Amino acid sequence: MKEYDNKILILGIGNCGREDDALGWTFIDKIKENLPANYDYEYKYQLQVEDAELISRYDVVYFIDAHKEQFDKGFTWGDGHPIATHSFTTHELDPGTVLYLSKSIYDKLPKSYILGISGLRFELKIGLSDTAKENLSQALEFFNDKTLNLVT
């Protein structure tokens, strides 16, 4: 992790072997070369308990993931909020649970945002659907405008 005053992390969540589930990773692929020095990024198959420690080291965290729901703009954007859940699995956690754990265990709650990008196909196959590509383009444009013209 780089040392800066305002540390920002982008978590791309997904699986490039499951068609549109690769949206989170592809998002990072498209922007990583143009990120300012205070930005870090990580590719994640899923969020896990250990990610609470990871995000506790940042001031701002963006969670980027594919979504099965079809949104009007092709994506949804919102603030992340800690959510206490009473069941943990060994498989995955949602961003709210990871935020809750970060606050509970490390007394750190980074400002967070969740970007869900609509996808259509999630079978075992490499490559995004045309719809997912268009939704990704819309999400990248939005993110660029929202976060100081990161994408060129």
mmCIF file of C-alpha atoms in Angstrom:
data_model
loop_
_atom_site.group_PDB
_atom_site.id
_atom_site.type_symbol
_atom_site.label_atom_id
_atom_site.label_comp_id
_atom_site.label_asym_id
_atom_site.label_seq_id
_atom_site.Cartn_x
_atom_site.Cartn_y
_atom_site.Cartn_z
ATOM 1 C CA MET A 1 0.000 0.000 0.000
ATOM 2 C CA LYS A 2 1.277 3.424 -0.916
ATOM 3 C CA GLU A 3 1.463 6.129 1.765
ATOM 4 C CA TYR A 4 -0.658 9.226 1.047
ATOM 5 C CA ASP A 5 -2.900 11.559 3.027
ATOM 6 C CA ASN A 6 -6.104 10.556 1.236
ATOM 7 C CA LYS A 7 -5.797 6.855 0.475
ATOM 8 C CA ILE A 8 -8.400 5.446 -1.889
ATOM 9 C CA LEU A 9 -9.086 1.810 -2.759
ATOM 10 C CA ILE A 10 -11.083 0.407 -5.659
ATOM 11 C CA LEU A 11 -12.246 -3.184 -5.175
ATOM 12 C CA GLY A 12 -13.268 -4.884 -8.405
ATOM 13 C CA ILE A 13 -15.358 -7.909 -7.459
ATOM 14 C CA GLY A 14 -16.122 -10.710 -9.879
ATOM 15 C CA ASN A 15 -14.868 -13.594 -11.960
ATOM 16 C CA CYS A 16 -13.549 -13.201 -15.502
ATOM 17 C CA GLY A 17 -14.474 -16.822 -16.253
ATOM 18 C CA ARG A 18 -18.204 -16.192 -15.778
ATOM 19 C CA GLU A 19 -19.138 -13.798 -18.579
ATOM 20 C CA ASP A 20 -20.658 -10.578 -17.191
ATOM 21 C CA ASP A 21 -19.464 -11.399 -13.677
ATOM 22 C CA ALA A 22 -16.172 -9.962 -14.967
ATOM 23 C CA LEU A 23 -17.581 -6.409 -14.904
ATOM 24 C CA GLY A 24 -15.838 -5.470 -11.633
ATOM 25 C CA TRP A 25 -12.466 -6.687 -12.897
ATOM 26 C CA THR A 26 -12.927 -5.187 -16.351
ATOM 27 C CA PHE A 27 -13.779 -1.856 -14.726
ATOM 28 C CA ILE A 28 -10.373 -1.879 -13.017
ATOM 29 C CA ASP A 29 -8.647 -2.979 -16.228
ATOM 30 C CA LYS A 30 -10.070 0.084 -17.987
ATOM 31 C CA ILE A 31 -8.996 2.669 -15.387
ATOM 32 C CA LYS A 32 -5.917 1.362 -13.589
ATOM 33 C CA GLU A 33 -3.330 3.004 -15.855
ATOM 34 C CA ASN A 34 -4.896 6.433 -15.294
ATOM 35 C CA LEU A 35 -5.397 6.334 -11.538
ATOM 36 C CA PRO A 36 -3.740 9.045 -9.435
ATOM 37 C CA ALA A 37 -0.922 7.916 -7.150
ATOM 38 C CA ASN A 38 -3.121 7.855 -4.026
ATOM 39 C CA TYR A 39 -5.375 5.156 -5.534
ATOM 40 C CA ASP A 40 -4.867 1.439 -5.039
ATOM 41 C CA TYR A 41 -6.943 -1.320 -6.590
ATOM 42 C CA GLU A 42 -7.542 -4.997 -5.988
ATOM 43 C CA TYR A 43 -9.293 -7.751 -7.884
ATOM 44 C CA LYS A 44 -11.546 -9.884 -5.663
ATOM 45 C CA TYR A 45 -13.548 -12.999 -6.430
ATOM 46 C CA GLN A 46 -15.725 -12.153 -3.440
ATOM 47 C CA LEU A 47 -15.587 -10.127 -0.249
ATOM 48 C CA GLN A 48 -14.457 -11.952 2.868
ATOM 49 C CA VAL A 49 -13.927 -11.229 6.567
ATOM 50 C CA GLU A 50 -10.262 -10.396 5.942
ATOM 51 C CA ASP A 51 -11.289 -7.494 3.728
ATOM 52 C CA ALA A 52 -12.386 -5.581 6.835
ATOM 53 C CA GLU A 53 -8.724 -5.168 7.754
ATOM 54 C CA LEU A 54 -7.841 -4.183 4.197
ATOM 55 C CA ILE A 55 -10.445 -1.425 3.913
ATOM 56 C CA SER A 56 -9.635 -0.134 7.418
ATOM 57 C CA ARG A 57 -6.374 1.223 5.974
ATOM 58 C CA TYR A 58 -8.126 3.532 3.490
ATOM 59 C CA ASP A 59 -10.028 6.813 3.648
ATOM 60 C CA VAL A 60 -12.327 5.993 0.718
ATOM 61 C CA VAL A 61 -13.322 2.627 -0.737
ATOM 62 C CA TYR A 62 -15.214 1.937 -3.971
ATOM 63 C CA PHE A 63 -16.886 -1.473 -4.320
ATOM 64 C CA ILE A 64 -17.423 -2.311 -8.017
ATOM 65 C CA ASP A 65 -19.417 -5.428 -8.921
ATOM 66 C CA ALA A 66 -21.698 -6.949 -11.534
ATOM 67 C CA HIS A 67 -25.403 -6.948 -10.779
ATOM 68 C CA LYS A 68 -28.134 -9.190 -12.166
ATOM 69 C CA GLU A 69 -30.748 -6.456 -11.874
ATOM 70 C CA GLN A 70 -31.192 -4.343 -15.002
ATOM 71 C CA PHE A 71 -30.951 -0.678 -14.038
ATOM 72 C CA ASP A 72 -32.247 2.137 -16.252
ATOM 73 C CA LYS A 73 -28.784 3.669 -16.662
ATOM 74 C CA GLY A 74 -27.070 0.283 -16.804
ATOM 75 C CA PHE A 75 -25.679 0.699 -13.301
ATOM 76 C CA THR A 76 -26.553 1.775 -9.787
ATOM 77 C CA TRP A 77 -24.516 4.005 -7.478
ATOM 78 C CA GLY A 78 -24.865 4.607 -3.778
ATOM 79 C CA ASP A 79 -23.138 5.221 -0.495
ATOM 80 C CA GLY A 80 -21.924 2.205 1.421
ATOM 81 C CA HIS A 81 -23.307 1.734 4.926
ATOM 82 C CA PRO A 82 -22.244 -0.700 7.636
ATOM 83 C CA ILE A 83 -24.749 -3.481 8.197
ATOM 84 C CA ALA A 84 -24.602 -5.856 11.148
ATOM 85 C CA THR A 85 -25.481 -9.366 10.070
ATOM 86 C CA HIS A 86 -25.738 -12.370 12.316
ATOM 87 C CA SER A 87 -24.623 -15.015 9.900
ATOM 88 C CA PHE A 88 -21.282 -15.274 8.214
ATOM 89 C CA THR A 89 -20.494 -17.790 5.553
ATOM 90 C CA THR A 90 -17.187 -19.047 4.323
ATOM 91 C CA HIS A 91 -18.253 -17.993 0.844
ATOM 92 C CA GLU A 92 -18.857 -14.256 0.657
ATOM 93 C CA LEU A 93 -19.952 -11.075 2.408
ATOM 94 C CA ASP A 94 -21.668 -7.960 1.116
ATOM 95 C CA PRO A 95 -19.976 -4.533 1.290
ATOM 96 C CA GLY A 96 -22.137 -3.428 4.230
ATOM 97 C CA THR A 97 -20.993 -6.359 6.344
ATOM 98 C CA VAL A 98 -17.331 -5.711 5.520
ATOM 99 C CA LEU A 99 -17.816 -2.057 6.487
ATOM 100 C CA TYR A 100 -19.479 -3.114 9.747
ATOM 101 C CA LEU A 101 -16.576 -5.440 10.567
ATOM 102 C CA SER A 102 -14.036 -2.721 9.789
ATOM 103 C CA LYS A 103 -15.791 -0.352 12.192
ATOM 104 C CA SER A 104 -16.348 -2.998 14.880
ATOM 105 C CA ILE A 105 -12.905 -4.585 14.846
ATOM 106 C CA TYR A 106 -10.583 -1.760 13.768
ATOM 107 C CA ASP A 107 -12.666 1.303 14.682
ATOM 108 C CA LYS A 108 -12.228 2.499 11.095
ATOM 109 C CA LEU A 109 -15.063 3.293 8.729
ATOM 110 C CA PRO A 110 -13.883 4.583 5.367
ATOM 111 C CA LYS A 111 -16.236 6.628 3.240
ATOM 112 C CA SER A 112 -17.529 4.118 0.743
ATOM 113 C CA TYR A 113 -19.491 3.852 -2.460
ATOM 114 C CA ILE A 114 -21.016 0.912 -4.261
ATOM 115 C CA LEU A 115 -21.193 0.761 -8.042
ATOM 116 C CA GLY A 116 -23.287 -2.131 -9.347
ATOM 117 C CA ILE A 117 -23.117 -2.653 -13.113
ATOM 118 C CA SER A 118 -25.941 -4.557 -14.815
ATOM 119 C CA GLY A 119 -24.979 -7.820 -16.483
ATOM 120 C CA LEU A 120 -27.048 -10.395 -18.360
ATOM 121 C CA ARG A 121 -25.003 -13.574 -18.623
ATOM 122 C CA PHE A 122 -23.207 -15.368 -15.802
ATOM 123 C CA GLU A 123 -22.352 -18.778 -17.251
ATOM 124 C CA LEU A 124 -18.890 -20.360 -17.439
ATOM 125 C CA LYS A 125 -17.500 -18.504 -20.416
ATOM 126 C CA ILE A 126 -14.979 -15.738 -20.973
ATOM 127 C CA GLY A 127 -16.158 -12.403 -22.362
ATOM 128 C CA LEU A 128 -18.756 -9.749 -21.652
ATOM 129 C CA SER A 129 -22.133 -9.568 -23.369
ATOM 130 C CA ASP A 130 -22.761 -6.557 -25.611
ATOM 131 C CA THR A 131 -25.229 -5.219 -23.046
ATOM 132 C CA ALA A 132 -22.653 -5.523 -20.256
ATOM 133 C CA LYS A 133 -20.072 -3.707 -22.392
ATOM 134 C CA GLU A 134 -22.486 -0.825 -22.922
ATOM 135 C CA ASN A 135 -23.380 -0.721 -19.221
ATOM 136 C CA LEU A 136 -19.675 -0.757 -18.341
ATOM 137 C CA SER A 137 -19.093 2.181 -20.662
ATOM 138 C CA GLN A 138 -21.902 4.133 -18.969
ATOM 139 C CA ALA A 139 -20.551 3.275 -15.503
ATOM 140 C CA LEU A 140 -17.009 4.305 -16.456
ATOM 141 C CA GLU A 141 -18.243 7.638 -17.810
ATOM 142 C CA PHE A 142 -20.221 8.261 -14.621
ATOM 143 C CA PHE A 143 -17.285 7.278 -12.395
ATOM 144 C CA ASN A 144 -14.969 9.494 -14.396
ATOM 145 C CA ASP A 145 -17.260 12.495 -13.965
ATOM 146 C CA LYS A 146 -17.834 11.723 -10.284
ATOM 147 C CA THR A 147 -14.181 11.196 -9.340
ATOM 148 C CA LEU A 148 -12.102 13.922 -10.976
ATOM 149 C CA ASN A 149 -11.766 12.683 -14.533
ATOM 150 C CA LEU A 150 -9.834 9.503 -13.827
ATOM 151 C CA VAL A 151 -10.624 7.790 -17.098
ATOM 152 C CA THR A 152 -9.191 9.188 -20.295
#
